[in-house]
CSV table of C-alpha atoms in Angstrom, one decimal:
chain,number,residue,atom,x,y,z
A,1,UNK,CA,24.9,4.4,2.1
A,2,UNK,CA,21.8,6.8,2.5
A,3,UNK,CA,20.5,5.7,5.9
A,4,UNK,CA,16.9,7.6,5.8
A,5,UNK,CA,13.8,7.7,3.3
A,6,UNK,CA,10.4,9.6,2.3
A,7,UNK,CA,8.4,8.0,1.7
A,8,UNK,CA,4.8,10.1,-0.6
A,9,UNK,CA,2.1,7.7,-1.1
A,10,UNK,CA,-0.9,7.7,-3.0
A,11,UNK,CA,-3.7,7.3,-0.5
A,12,UNK,CA,-4.3,9.8,2.2
A,13,UNK,CA,-2.7,8.1,5.5
A,14,UNK,CA,-5.8,8.7,8.1
A,15,UNK,CA,-7.8,6.7,5.2
A,16,UNK,CA,-5.7,4.3,5.3
A,17,UNK,CA,-6.0,4.4,9.6
A,18,UNK,CA,-9.4,4.2,9.1
A,19,UNK,CA,-10.4,1.9,6.8
A,20,UNK,CA,-7.1,-0.6,7.4
A,21,UNK,CA,-3.8,-0.5,5.4
A,22,UNK,CA,-4.7,-2.3,2.9
A,23,UNK,CA,-3.2,-0.6,-0.9
A,24,UNK,CA,-0.2,-1.4,-1.9
A,25,UNK,CA,1.7,2.4,-1.2
A,26,UNK,CA,0.6,0.9,2.7
A,27,UNK,CA,1.9,-2.7,2.1
A,28,UNK,CA,4.8,-1.5,1.2
A,29,UNK,CA,5.5,1.8,3.5
A,30,UNK,CA,5.0,-0.8,6.3
A,31,UNK,CA,7.3,-3.4,4.9
A,32,UNK,CA,10.1,-0.2,4.7
A,33,UNK,CA,9.4,-0.3,8.0
A,34,UNK,CA,9.8,-4.1,9.0
A,35,UNK,CA,12.9,-5.4,6.4
A,36,UNK,CA,16.5,-3.8,7.4
A,37,UNK,CA,17.4,-1.5,4.8
A,38,UNK,CA,16.5,2.5,6.9
A,39,UNK,CA,16.8,3.8,10.4
A,40,UNK,CA,14.2,6.1,10.1
A,41,UNK,CA,10.8,6.7,7.7
A,42,UNK,CA,9.1,9.7,6.7
A,43,UNK,CA,6.0,9.3,5.9
A,44,UNK,CA,4.5,12.9,3.6
A,45,UNK,CA,0.8,12.2,3.7
A,46,UNK,CA,-1.3,14.7,1.2
A,47,UNK,CA,-1.9,17.7,1.7
A,48,UNK,CA,-5.6,18.4,3.7
A,49,UNK,CA,-7.4,21.4,3.9
A,50,UNK,CA,-10.3,22.6,6.6
A,51,UNK,CA,-12.5,21.6,4.1
A,52,UNK,CA,-11.5,18.2,3.6
A,53,UNK,CA,-11.5,18.2,7.3
A,54,UNK,CA,-15.0,19.2,7.7
A,55,UNK,CA,-16.4,16.7,5.9
A,56,UNK,CA,-15.0,14.0,7.4
A,57,UNK,CA,-15.7,15.9,10.8
A,58,UNK,CA,-12.0,15.0,11.7
A,59,UNK,CA,-9.9,17.0,14.1
A,60,UNK,CA,-6.7,18.6,13.1
A,61,UNK,CA,-5.2,18.4,16.3
A,62,UNK,CA,-4.1,14.9,17.1
A,63,UNK,CA,-2.9,16.0,20.7
A,64,UNK,CA,-0.3,14.9,22.8
A,65,UNK,CA,0.0,11.6,19.7
A,66,UNK,CA,2.2,14.9,17.4
A,67,UNK,CA,5.8,14.5,18.7
A,68,UNK,CA,6.6,17.6,16.7
A,69,UNK,CA,4.8,20.9,15.6
A,70,UNK,CA,4.5,23.9,13.3
A,71,UNK,CA,1.9,26.7,12.3
A,72,UNK,CA,0.6,24.4,9.0
A,73,UNK,CA,2.2,21.4,10.1
A,74,UNK,CA,2.7,18.5,12.3
A,75,UNK,CA,4.6,15.1,12.8
A,76,UNK,CA,3.5,12.3,14.3
A,77,UNK,CA,4.6,8.8,15.3
A,78,UNK,CA,2.8,5.7,13.4
A,79,UNK,CA,2.9,2.0,12.6
A,80,UNK,CA,7.1,2.6,12.7
A,81,UNK,CA,7.3,5.5,10.4
A,82,UNK,CA,7.1,9.3,11.5
A,83,UNK,CA,4.0,10.7,9.4
A,84,UNK,CA,4.4,14.7,8.4
A,85,UNK,CA,1.1,15.6,7.7
A,86,UNK,CA,0.7,20.1,6.0
A,87,UNK,CA,-2.5,21.9,6.7
A,88,UNK,CA,-3.5,24.3,3.6
A,89,UNK,CA,-5.5,26.7,3.4
A,90,UNK,CA,-7.0,26.6,0.3
A,91,UNK,CA,-10.5,25.2,1.2
A,92,UNK,CA,-11.6,27.0,-1.8
A,93,UNK,CA,-9.2,26.2,-4.3
A,94,UNK,CA,-9.6,22.5,-3.8
A,95,UNK,CA,-13.5,23.0,-4.1
A,96,UNK,CA,-13.5,24.6,-7.6
A,97,UNK,CA,-10.3,22.6,-8.8
A,98,UNK,CA,-11.0,19.2,-7.3
A,99,UNK,CA,-8.4,16.8,-7.6
A,100,UNK,CA,-6.6,18.6,-9.8
A,101,UNK,CA,-6.1,20.6,-6.4
A,102,UNK,CA,-3.2,17.9,-5.3
A,103,UNK,CA,-0.6,18.5,-8.4
A,104,UNK,CA,-0.6,22.0,-7.3
A,105,UNK,CA,-0.6,21.7,-3.5
A,106,UNK,CA,2.0,19.4,-3.2
A,107,UNK,CA,4.5,22.8,-4.8
A,108,UNK,CA,3.2,25.3,-2.0
A,109,UNK,CA,6.2,27.1,-1.0
A,110,UNK,CA,4.5,26.5,2.6
A,111,UNK,CA,4.3,22.7,2.8
A,112,UNK,CA,7.7,22.7,1.5
A,113,UNK,CA,9.0,25.1,4.3
A,114,UNK,CA,7.4,22.7,6.6
A,115,UNK,CA,8.8,19.5,5.4
A,116,UNK,CA,12.1,21.0,5.4
A,117,UNK,CA,11.7,22.2,8.8
A,118,UNK,CA,10.7,18.8,9.7
A,119,UNK,CA,13.9,17.5,8.1
A,120,UNK,CA,16.1,19.7,9.9
A,121,UNK,CA,14.7,18.8,13.7
A,122,UNK,CA,14.4,15.1,12.8
A,123,UNK,CA,18.0,14.5,11.5
A,124,UNK,CA,17.1,14.0,7.9
A,125,UNK,CA,21.0,14.2,6.6
A,126,UNK,CA,21.4,11.3,4.0
A,127,UNK,CA,17.5,10.5,3.0
A,128,UNK,CA,16.5,8.8,-0.1
A,129,UNK,CA,13.2,9.5,-2.0
A,130,UNK,CA,10.8,7.7,-2.8
A,131,UNK,CA,6.9,8.6,-4.6
A,132,UNK,CA,3.6,7.1,-5.4
A,133,UNK,CA,2.0,9.2,-5.8
A,134,UNK,CA,1.8,11.2,-9.4
A,135,UNK,CA,0.5,14.2,-7.9
A,136,UNK,CA,3.2,15.4,-6.0
A,137,UNK,CA,6.0,15.1,-8.7
A,138,UNK,CA,6.8,18.8,-7.8
A,139,UNK,CA,8.0,18.2,-4.5
A,140,UNK,CA,9.3,15.2,-5.5
A,141,UNK,CA,11.3,17.8,-7.8
A,142,UNK,CA,12.6,19.7,-5.2
A,143,UNK,CA,14.1,16.9,-3.9
A,144,UNK,CA,16.1,16.3,-7.2
A,145,UNK,CA,17.0,19.9,-7.2
A,146,UNK,CA,18.7,19.4,-3.6
A,147,UNK,CA,20.6,16.6,-4.8
A,148,UNK,CA,18.3,13.8,-2.9
A,149,UNK,CA,17.7,10.7,-5.0
A,150,UNK,CA,13.9,10.2,-6.5
A,151,UNK,CA,12.7,7.3,-7.1
A,152,UNK,CA,9.3,6.4,-8.2
A,153,UNK,CA,6.5,3.4,-7.4
A,154,UNK,CA,4.5,4.1,-10.8
A,155,UNK,CA,2.2,1.1,-9.7
A,156,UNK,CA,-0.7,1.8,-12.3
A,157,UNK,CA,-1.1,3.1,-15.4
A,158,UNK,CA,-3.3,6.9,-14.6
A,159,UNK,CA,-3.3,7.2,-18.1
A,160,UNK,CA,-6.1,4.3,-18.5
A,161,UNK,CA,-8.7,5.7,-16.4
A,162,UNK,CA,-11.3,7.7,-17.1
A,163,UNK,CA,-10.2,10.6,-15.9
A,164,UNK,CA,-11.4,14.6,-16.8
A,165,UNK,CA,-9.4,16.5,-19.4
A,166,UNK,CA,-7.9,18.4,-17.2
A,167,UNK,CA,-6.3,15.9,-14.6
A,168,UNK,CA,-5.5,13.7,-17.6
A,169,UNK,CA,-2.9,16.5,-18.3
A,170,UNK,CA,-1.4,17.3,-15.7
A,171,UNK,CA,-0.9,13.1,-15.1
A,172,UNK,CA,1.2,12.7,-18.0
A,173,UNK,CA,3.1,16.0,-17.4
A,174,UNK,CA,3.3,14.3,-14.0
A,175,UNK,CA,4.9,11.0,-15.3
A,176,UNK,CA,6.8,13.2,-18.3
A,177,UNK,CA,8.5,14.6,-14.5
A,178,UNK,CA,9.8,12.2,-12.8
A,179,UNK,CA,10.6,10.3,-16.1
A,180,UNK,CA,13.5,13.2,-16.2
A,181,UNK,CA,14.5,13.2,-12.3
A,182,UNK,CA,13.6,9.5,-11.2
A,183,UNK,CA,16.5,7.2,-10.5
A,184,UNK,CA,14.5,4.5,-11.0
A,185,UNK,CA,10.3,3.9,-11.7
A,186,UNK,CA,8.7,0.6,-10.5
A,187,UNK,CA,5.3,-0.2,-11.8
A,188,UNK,CA,3.2,-3.6,-11.2
A,189,UNK,CA,3.3,-4.9,-14.6
A,190,UNK,CA,4.9,-5.9,-17.3
A,191,UNK,CA,2.1,-4.5,-19.5
A,192,UNK,CA,2.6,-1.5,-17.5
A,193,UNK,CA,6.3,-0.9,-18.0
A,194,UNK,CA,6.3,-1.3,-21.7
A,195,UNK,CA,3.9,1.4,-22.5
A,196,UNK,CA,6.1,3.9,-19.4
A,197,UNK,CA,9.0,2.4,-21.2
A,198,UNK,CA,7.6,3.6,-24.8
A,199,UNK,CA,5.8,6.2,-23.7
A,200,UNK,CA,8.4,8.4,-21.7
A,201,UNK,CA,11.8,7.4,-23.0
A,202,UNK,CA,12.6,5.3,-20.0
A,203,UNK,CA,15.8,2.6,-19.4
A,204,UNK,CA,15.3,2.3,-16.0
A,205,UNK,CA,11.7,0.9,-15.0
A,206,UNK,CA,11.4,-2.5,-13.4
A,207,UNK,CA,8.8,-4.9,-12.4
A,208,UNK,CA,7.5,-5.4,-9.3
A,209,UNK,CA,4.4,-7.1,-8.9
A,210,UNK,CA,1.8,-7.3,-6.1
A,211,UNK,CA,2.0,-9.3,-3.0
A,212,UNK,CA,0.3,-10.3,0.0
A,213,UNK,CA,1.2,-10.9,3.7
A,214,UNK,CA,0.3,-14.5,4.0
A,215,UNK,CA,-0.2,-14.7,7.4
A,216,UNK,CA,-3.1,-12.7,7.7
A,217,UNK,CA,-4.9,-15.6,5.7
A,218,UNK,CA,-4.6,-18.4,7.3
A,219,UNK,CA,-7.1,-20.5,8.4
A,220,UNK,CA,-10.3,-18.2,10.6
A,221,UNK,CA,-10.9,-18.2,14.0
A,222,UNK,CA,-14.8,-17.3,13.3
A,223,UNK,CA,-17.3,-16.5,10.3
A,224,UNK,CA,-18.7,-12.8,10.4
A,225,UNK,CA,-22.0,-13.0,11.5
A,226,UNK,CA,-22.9,-10.8,7.5
A,227,UNK,CA,-21.8,-14.3,6.0
A,228,UNK,CA,-23.8,-16.3,8.6
A,229,UNK,CA,-27.1,-15.4,7.0
A,230,UNK,CA,-26.2,-15.9,3.3
A,231,UNK,CA,-26.4,-19.3,1.9
A,232,UNK,CA,-23.9,-21.8,0.6
A,233,UNK,CA,-22.2,-22.1,-1.6
A,234,UNK,CA,-21.1,-18.4,-1.3
A,235,UNK,CA,-18.9,-16.4,-4.0
A,236,UNK,CA,-16.5,-13.6,-2.5
A,237,UNK,CA,-16.0,-10.4,-4.8
A,238,UNK,CA,-13.9,-8.1,-2.1
A,239,UNK,CA,-12.9,-4.8,-4.1
A,240,UNK,CA,-13.7,-1.2,-5.2
A,241,UNK,CA,-16.7,-1.4,-7.8
A,242,UNK,CA,-14.8,0.8,-11.0
A,243,UNK,CA,-15.8,1.5,-14.3
A,244,UNK,CA,-13.1,-1.8,-14.0
A,245,UNK,CA,-15.8,-4.4,-12.9
A,246,UNK,CA,-17.9,-6.3,-15.7
A,247,UNK,CA,-21.4,-6.0,-14.4
A,248,UNK,CA,-22.9,-7.0,-17.8
A,249,UNK,CA,-20.3,-10.3,-17.4
A,250,UNK,CA,-21.5,-11.0,-13.7
A,251,UNK,CA,-24.7,-10.0,-13.9
A,252,UNK,CA,-24.8,-13.0,-16.7
A,253,UNK,CA,-23.2,-15.5,-14.5
A,254,UNK,CA,-25.6,-14.4,-11.4
A,255,UNK,CA,-28.8,-15.5,-13.1
A,256,UNK,CA,-26.9,-18.4,-15.1
A,257,UNK,CA,-26.4,-19.8,-11.4
A,258,UNK,CA,-29.2,-18.1,-9.2
A,259,UNK,CA,-28.8,-21.3,-6.6
A,260,UNK,CA,-24.7,-20.1,-5.5
A,261,UNK,CA,-25.0,-16.7,-3.6
A,262,UNK,CA,-22.5,-13.6,-5.1
A,263,UNK,CA,-21.3,-11.3,-2.6
A,264,UNK,CA,-19.9,-8.2,-2.6
A,265,UNK,CA,-17.5,-6.6,-0.2
A,266,UNK,CA,-16.0,-2.4,-1.2
A,267,UNK,CA,-16.2,1.0,-1.5
A,268,UNK,CA,-18.6,1.9,-4.8
A,269,UNK,CA,-16.3,4.1,-6.5
A,270,UNK,CA,-18.0,4.6,-9.9
A,271,UNK,CA,-21.6,5.2,-9.1
A,272,UNK,CA,-22.5,4.1,-12.6
A,273,UNK,CA,-20.4,0.8,-13.2
A,274,UNK,CA,-22.5,0.1,-9.5
A,275,UNK,CA,-26.6,1.5,-11.7
A,276,UNK,CA,-25.2,-1.7,-13.9
A,277,UNK,CA,-25.3,-4.2,-11.4
A,278,UNK,CA,-28.3,-6.1,-10.6
A,279,UNK,CA,-28.9,-7.1,-7.7
A,280,UNK,CA,-30.9,-10.3,-7.6
A,281,UNK,CA,-32.0,-12.2,-4.4
A,282,UNK,CA,-28.3,-14.6,-5.1
A,283,UNK,CA,-26.5,-10.8,-5.1
A,284,UNK,CA,-25.7,-9.5,-1.8
A,285,UNK,CA,-24.1,-6.3,-1.2
A,286,UNK,CA,-22.4,-5.8,2.5
A,287,UNK,CA,-20.6,-2.4,1.8
A,288,UNK,CA,-17.1,-1.5,3.1
A,289,UNK,CA,-14.8,-3.9,5.1
A,290,UNK,CA,-12.3,-2.6,7.4
A,291,UNK,CA,-8.9,-4.6,6.4
A,292,UNK,CA,-8.3,-6.3,9.5
A,293,UNK,CA,-11.9,-7.7,9.2
A,294,UNK,CA,-11.4,-8.7,5.7
A,295,UNK,CA,-9.5,-12.2,5.5
A,296,UNK,CA,-12.4,-13.5,7.5
A,297,UNK,CA,-14.3,-12.6,4.9
A,298,UNK,CA,-12.3,-14.6,1.9
A,299,UNK,CA,-11.5,-17.8,4.4
A,300,UNK,CA,-15.1,-18.4,5.5
A,301,UNK,CA,-16.2,-18.2,1.8
A,302,UNK,CA,-16.4,-20.9,-0.5
A,303,UNK,CA,-14.8,-19.9,-3.3
A,304,UNK,CA,-13.3,-16.4,-4.7
A,305,UNK,CA,-14.2,-14.2,-7.8
A,306,UNK,CA,-13.0,-11.3,-10.4
A,307,UNK,CA,-15.3,-10.4,-13.0
A,308,UNK,CA,-12.8,-7.7,-14.1
A,309,UNK,CA,-13.3,-6.2,-18.4
A,310,UNK,CA,-10.6,-7.8,-20.4
A,311,UNK,CA,-7.1,-7.4,-20.3
A,312,UNK,CA,-6.9,-5.6,-23.6
A,313,UNK,CA,-8.7,-2.7,-21.7
A,314,UNK,CA,-7.9,-2.8,-17.9
A,315,UNK,CA,-5.6,-0.1,-16.8
A,316,UNK,CA,-2.7,-2.2,-16.8
A,317,UNK,CA,-2.6,-3.7,-12.9
A,318,UNK,CA,-2.0,-6.6,-10.5
A,319,UNK,CA,-5.0,-7.2,-8.1
A,320,UNK,CA,-3.7,-7.8,-4.4
A,321,UNK,CA,-7.1,-9.3,-3.7
A,322,UNK,CA,-5.8,-12.5,-6.3
A,323,UNK,CA,-3.2,-12.6,-4.3
A,324,UNK,CA,-4.9,-13.1,-1.0
A,325,UNK,CA,-7.1,-14.9,-3.3
A,326,UNK,CA,-5.1,-17.3,-3.4
A,327,UNK,CA,-3.2,-16.8,0.1
A,328,UNK,CA,-5.9,-18.3,2.1
A,329,UNK,CA,-6.1,-21.0,-0.9
A,330,UNK,CA,-9.4,-20.1,-2.1
A,331,UNK,CA,-10.9,-21.4,-5.5
A,332,UNK,CA,-10.6,-17.9,-7.7
A,333,UNK,CA,-12.4,-17.7,-11.3
A,334,UNK,CA,-11.2,-14.7,-12.8
A,335,UNK,CA,-11.4,-12.7,-16.3
A,336,UNK,CA,-7.6,-11.6,-18.0
A,337,UNK,CA,-7.5,-8.9,-16.7
A,338,UNK,CA,-5.8,-7.1,-13.5
A,339,UNK,CA,-2.7,-9.7,-12.9
A,340,UNK,CA,-4.6,-12.9,-13.4
A,341,UNK,CA,-2.5,-14.2,-16.5
A,342,UNK,CA,0.1,-14.2,-14.1
A,343,UNK,CA,-1.5,-16.2,-11.4
A,344,UNK,CA,-2.7,-18.9,-13.7
A,345,UNK,CA,-1.6,-21.5,-11.5
A,346,UNK,CA,-3.6,-20.5,-8.4
A,347,UNK,CA,-6.7,-19.2,-10.8
A,348,UNK,CA,-8.9,-20.4,-13.2
A,349,UNK,CA,-9.4,-18.1,-15.8
A,350,UNK,CA,-12.0,-17.3,-18.0
A,351,UNK,CA,-13.2,-15.5,-21.1
A,352,UNK,CA,-16.7,-15.1,-21.3
A,353,UNK,CA,-20.2,-15.3,-19.2
A,354,UNK,CA,-20.6,-19.5,-20.1
A,355,UNK,CA,-17.3,-20.1,-19.3
A,356,UNK,CA,-16.4,-18.0,-15.9
A,357,UNK,CA,-19.9,-19.9,-15.1
A,358,UNK,CA,-18.0,-23.0,-16.4
A,359,UNK,CA,-15.2,-22.2,-13.8
A,360,UNK,CA,-17.0,-21.3,-10.8
A,361,UNK,CA,-19.6,-24.3,-11.0
A,362,UNK,CA,-15.6,-26.3,-11.2
A,363,UNK,CA,-14.2,-24.1,-8.4
A,364,UNK,CA,-17.2,-25.3,-6.3
A,365,UNK,CA,-16.7,-29.1,-7.1
A,366,UNK,CA,-12.7,-28.3,-6.3
A,367,UNK,CA,-13.4,-27.5,-2.7
A,368,UNK,CA,-10.4,-27.0,-0.6
A,369,UNK,CA,-7.9,-28.7,-3.1
A,370,UNK,CA,-7.5,-25.2,-4.2
A,371,UNK,CA,-3.4,-24.3,-4.9
A,372,UNK,CA,-2.9,-22.3,-2.3
A,373,UNK,CA,0.3,-19.3,-3.3
A,374,UNK,CA,3.5,-20.4,-0.6
A,375,UNK,CA,4.3,-18.5,2.1
A,376,UNK,CA,8.1,-17.7,0.5
A,377,UNK,CA,7.8,-15.7,-3.3
A,378,UNK,CA,5.4,-13.1,-2.9
A,379,UNK,CA,4.5,-11.5,0.5
A,380,UNK,CA,5.2,-7.1,0.7
A,381,UNK,CA,8.0,-7.8,2.7
A,382,UNK,CA,10.1,-9.7,-0.1
A,383,UNK,CA,8.5,-7.0,-2.5
A,384,UNK,CA,9.8,-4.2,0.1
A,385,UNK,CA,13.3,-5.6,0.1
A,386,UNK,CA,13.4,-5.7,-3.6
A,387,UNK,CA,12.7,-2.1,-3.9
A,388,UNK,CA,15.1,-0.9,-1.5
A,389,UNK,CA,17.9,-3.0,-2.7
A,390,UNK,CA,17.3,-0.1,-5.5
A,391,UNK,CA,17.1,2.6,-3.0
A,392,UNK,CA,20.6,1.7,-1.1
A,393,UNK,CA,22.3,0.9,-4.6
A,394,UNK,CA,26.3,1.7,-4.6
A,395,UNK,CA,25.0,4.8,-7.0
A,396,UNK,CA,22.6,6.0,-3.4
A,397,UNK,CA,25.9,8.7,-2.4
A,398,UNK,CA,25.2,9.7,0.9
A,399,UNK,CA,25.0,13.7,1.6
A,400,UNK,CA,25.2,16.2,4.6
A,401,UNK,CA,22.0,18.2,5.0
A,402,UNK,CA,19.3,18.4,3.1
A,403,UNK,CA,17.0,22.3,2.7
A,404,UNK,CA,14.3,21.9,0.5
A,405,UNK,CA,13.6,25.8,0.7
């Protein structure tokens, strides 16, 4: 039985520490560390260059927090895991290639040698690997070639995102590589499963939906100061502004409901989508909020919204925020996309600006009578256990030592 887990997240671990562990990969890795299943977990963080460190005004050296060191890498202990950080000298190449750079950086021989040394020194002699990062296909392939079982959590379908031509080609190549080597694929929706299965000929894809830590979204003891200044009723959207945010629908709804205050909290990742949002007198943007404070904003709102593009145009995803809204027992209005159909017991679904506005009026009247997500059946720990059953399955026979070199 495999006793060690190697996890390759999509998001930068340092960014998760700065902003709170709020993404699917971070939630699942935390769950893996809590549920019974593995003696040790090694998180392989994405490669970092000195250019990126300089732009973020961060230091490479974590001081006493490092328990192992190499010339270009170190290992930390964080949140019940070991975290491997590799520092790549290719700053110029990263600046020229942008996000495409990561596909090659994960295949760096120096990274692979450093990781192999770290694993030896940590005693990772019976590992199984799960990648949540399509850009890490080269590294995952090296694990596979050395007899380490590889699982892949594809979560959203990146081929449905607006990508540059070069990145789109590399994403497709990454999926093809994982289709060839992964013992099991996971994804977060049936729509994604169907598309991945059809496009890449999969016969081993399992849907593990997103989840929530219910205890985080119980009644908050305080109302955030930035919300106190905003009158009621308050509609809350907590999430990133991307191409999936339906600005036209949102603008029409805010026009129709001028007495309702609409609060947006989250990062602006798509500036063009943000420019299309009309910041009327009843629209309030609070910027990004650390995940530790985020539940208080949900709890202190009167109802929540998810104005996304229609189902046929979405990324096939399963919105984490809808689980969070439901865990807080907040009346929620959403369009059809981003997993709303699977939570229709807890979410009012609208197909037009008129319907969305009408559903909001009903939500205001409903108040605290909204159905609350039960504490069992939707938690990240339960999602983690479902995946661990595959990660520790009977086909995962142990092996002695692993050398990636």
